[in-house]
Amino acid sequence: MEILSPTIIKIVIQAAIALTFISLLLLGIIIAIRWGTDRKQRISSDYRKEAKLFVMGFITGKITKEESLEVLKENLKEGLELLLEIGNSLSEEERKRVRILCAALPFEEEQLDLLESRHWENRRRAAESLGYVGGTASVAPLKAALSDGILIVREAAARALVAMGCVDAVESIVLALDAPGEMAERRAAEVVTVLGDGAVDPLLSMLDQKGVKYTPTSIKIVIRALGSLRASEAVPALVRLLKNSEFTIRLNSVRALGLIGDASVIPEIAELAEDLPWEVRNVSVQALGRLQATERIPLLVRALGDPSWWVRFSAAQALYALGEPGLRELQKSMSAHSDRYARDMSRQILQEHRLLERNSIPSAL
Amino acid sequence: MITFVLICVWFVLAYFIALHALYLFLIIIGALQVRRYQKGITFAEFERIAASDLTMPVSVIIPIFNEESIAVATVQNALALNYPKHEVIVVDDGSTDKTMAELVEAFRLFRVEKQGQKHIPTREVLGSYGSVEHPNLLVVTKENGRRGDAINAAVAVSKYPLLCVIDADCVLESDGLLHMARPFLRDSKLAASAGVVRPSNGLQLKGGRIVGQGLPKSLLGLSQEIEYARSFQWARIGLCRLQSMLCISGALLLIKKSVFEAVGGSWPNAITDDIEFTIRLNKHIHDRRRDRTQHLEFTPDAVCYTEVPEKFRQYASQRNRWQRGTLQALLRNWKMMLNPRYGMSGLFGMPFFLIFEAFSAIVELLAYMLIPVTLILGLAGAWEIALMLYAAYITGVCLTLSAILLSETGRLRAASWQDFWKMIAAVFLDNLGFHQWHLINRVLGTFQYLILRRTDMGLHMERLSPNTATP
């Protein structure tokens, strides 16, 4: 009796031959891909090296526009990538020179067409590219792209508009990037912040508009952006928001006020050091340290005994940030605070900042 | 008797076809997933992440036990990572060699008080040390436990919301952490991300940074190089897509601290804590009784290099330990097996790991044992056996070449033509002895765990001298 019938043996032989053939084919493909990739990389690297010299020469005024364009036209695809790369590494002022080159090449039209593509990857890439190579003709399509169904495309369009300095698009950008989750909020605020001081007025008008109802997320994006921009004009509006019923809005407002650094709001911030959610207490204590609120030292010492580890940690860091008077209190708390955890935290912070006697190296050694 | 042998032969054949078909399927899914991932990366995104204040800070955790020859280089590498804000926590797990002395000298350590949030109990922490030159370095010494216990001790003193756990012999690419952290910035529901692990033997380092690529010199090392590419890279990406990645290598894991604590931390008695932890992590996030909104992700361009053993004795011990660890982890979480409550991880991941990972060695050994039996019983001739062996061999080669093909289209391609030909040679030679040696050790591991209940950690890995990794 045989395990394998002649039919099965035939199938196995055919399978083995087929697999041998496939393996050899795969090997051939791998070698071809490897060879092709090497060659492509070599050509691309040589071209980029040369083209970069011309583009940088044009930016610094040593080479004429025509000479640079001639080199870029030799390989438009690589040329666009190179201009994006260079544009990304330059300041806005220098980037204007790159835009001159781009305007003379068919990049913008091509990318505007791609912005209408059915594939979101193409739309995203086009929006990204237009931020560097687009001119005034790109602004309206990019604003329209802020209502794209895919968040990542909207974000790319927002970044492009910001790179082009479109201050009038702030409200649309905030609304376009209104998505759930803290990271999304932070990313949206970061995008708006790139516009610098020019974004402050449109952001403030969003907080002041009585008739318009924005979502809590949009409000938080605005607050974060104002804080990052250190916009002192925003203080009255932010102080009003400290009374908001949504704790995340209170939390972001305190954080923003701490960043802005206006000491006149210390009493309002101190009130929130006893708020119910620990996150608000934590940020409030951090802000007091940042604002050098020496008159609130007793409150910070009390916060050393807070039930939340993070609040205790931030209170100790805030006391450290207050300098001499805060350090005195930390030293006192280390031995005299009624709460054991407060004593431990005081010791830890003093140790971390190397303010206690140092036990040099491990005793075991 | 003959009927029994026939059943065995057909079982082995069916198993062999299913195993290779599944691996091919996983590699294809992995390739599609990588393509999708690459399409999602926006222009200059990593530069933006590196420059952004909003990037989530990371605590890099390195558990170390008796690693005097590599500890300093590993810590230097972790400190030199390109990341906006990260701290490095080294846990000396009761080393008996000069590990601590080397660290003290290299980083000018001094003792600090450190009160962490201790959610997970660990062996006693003996002391914490800060560094004069590196304020973001913390070294913790504790009584000897196992790797899992050391990780738990580090988590207690960590400050940041993301934890990156790496091995003591790991070298991360300088942008590796940025790549690992990227999915967390895009997706608030992400619980953990895993990266690609490749052998570090042959890598050239300078000041903790990778300056040159290379391959292991020995054939054993090369055999592991292709094994890592095939099984640990492409297949795992595929498994991740199927929500069944039950083994995130301990060499590179980025996880939210809140999730790590919710899962209960690493199990200190685990033989291989990474597999055991990943299974529990899957159990936690796929449990239908929770909201099940969290998930895991594989980051195909975050690469960590880890030293692979190039001595047969060391290799044998490592594979034996991995086998015992896999069995221990699967048996400890047996409730998940085929349990719809845990979604795909219970219905597909657990059976896949049991049948095609844990027991693959036994089935393969059975196949080899059937050769003389069938010959003696006259059920097959030498020619037929040779044909079957060749079919098995060429299937393995074909599968590995597919993985190499995918690697060659990405940035993890062999650095030079010389390295490339070495890899290709290893593909053809792997099944001519190395694989069988691997198999024997895994079978021994199975026997020792299931019958002898062996749970020790095996031989301590002898490290290559740091000079071999430095030009």
PDB file of C-alpha atoms in Angstrom, chain A residues 6 28 47 81 90 161 166 191 202 259 275 313 339:
ATOM      1  CA  PRO A   6       0.189   8.273  -8.708  1.00  0.00           C
ATOM      2  CA  GLY A  28      14.610  37.647 -10.673  1.00  0.00           C
ATOM      3  CA  TYR A  47      19.571  65.484 -10.295  1.00  0.00           C
ATOM      4  CA  GLU A  81       9.523  67.384  -4.559  1.00  0.00           C
ATOM      5  CA  LEU A  90      12.878  78.150   4.586  1.00  0.00           C
ATOM      6  CA  LEU A 161      -3.832  78.094   3.995  1.00  0.00           C
ATOM      7  CA  CYS A 166      -4.617  83.403   5.025  1.00  0.00           C
ATOM      8  CA  VAL A 191      -2.235  74.693  12.955  1.00  0.00           C
ATOM      9  CA  PRO A 202     -10.362  86.390  14.301  1.00  0.00           C
ATOM     10  CA  LEU A 259       0.740  80.854  29.439  1.00  0.00           C
ATOM     11  CA  ASP A 275     -12.280  72.960  41.730  1.00  0.00           C
ATOM     12  CA  PHE A 313       3.500  67.032  42.066  1.00  0.00           C
ATOM     13  CA  ASP A 339       0.243  64.932  55.307  1.00  0.00           C
TER      14      ASP A 339
END
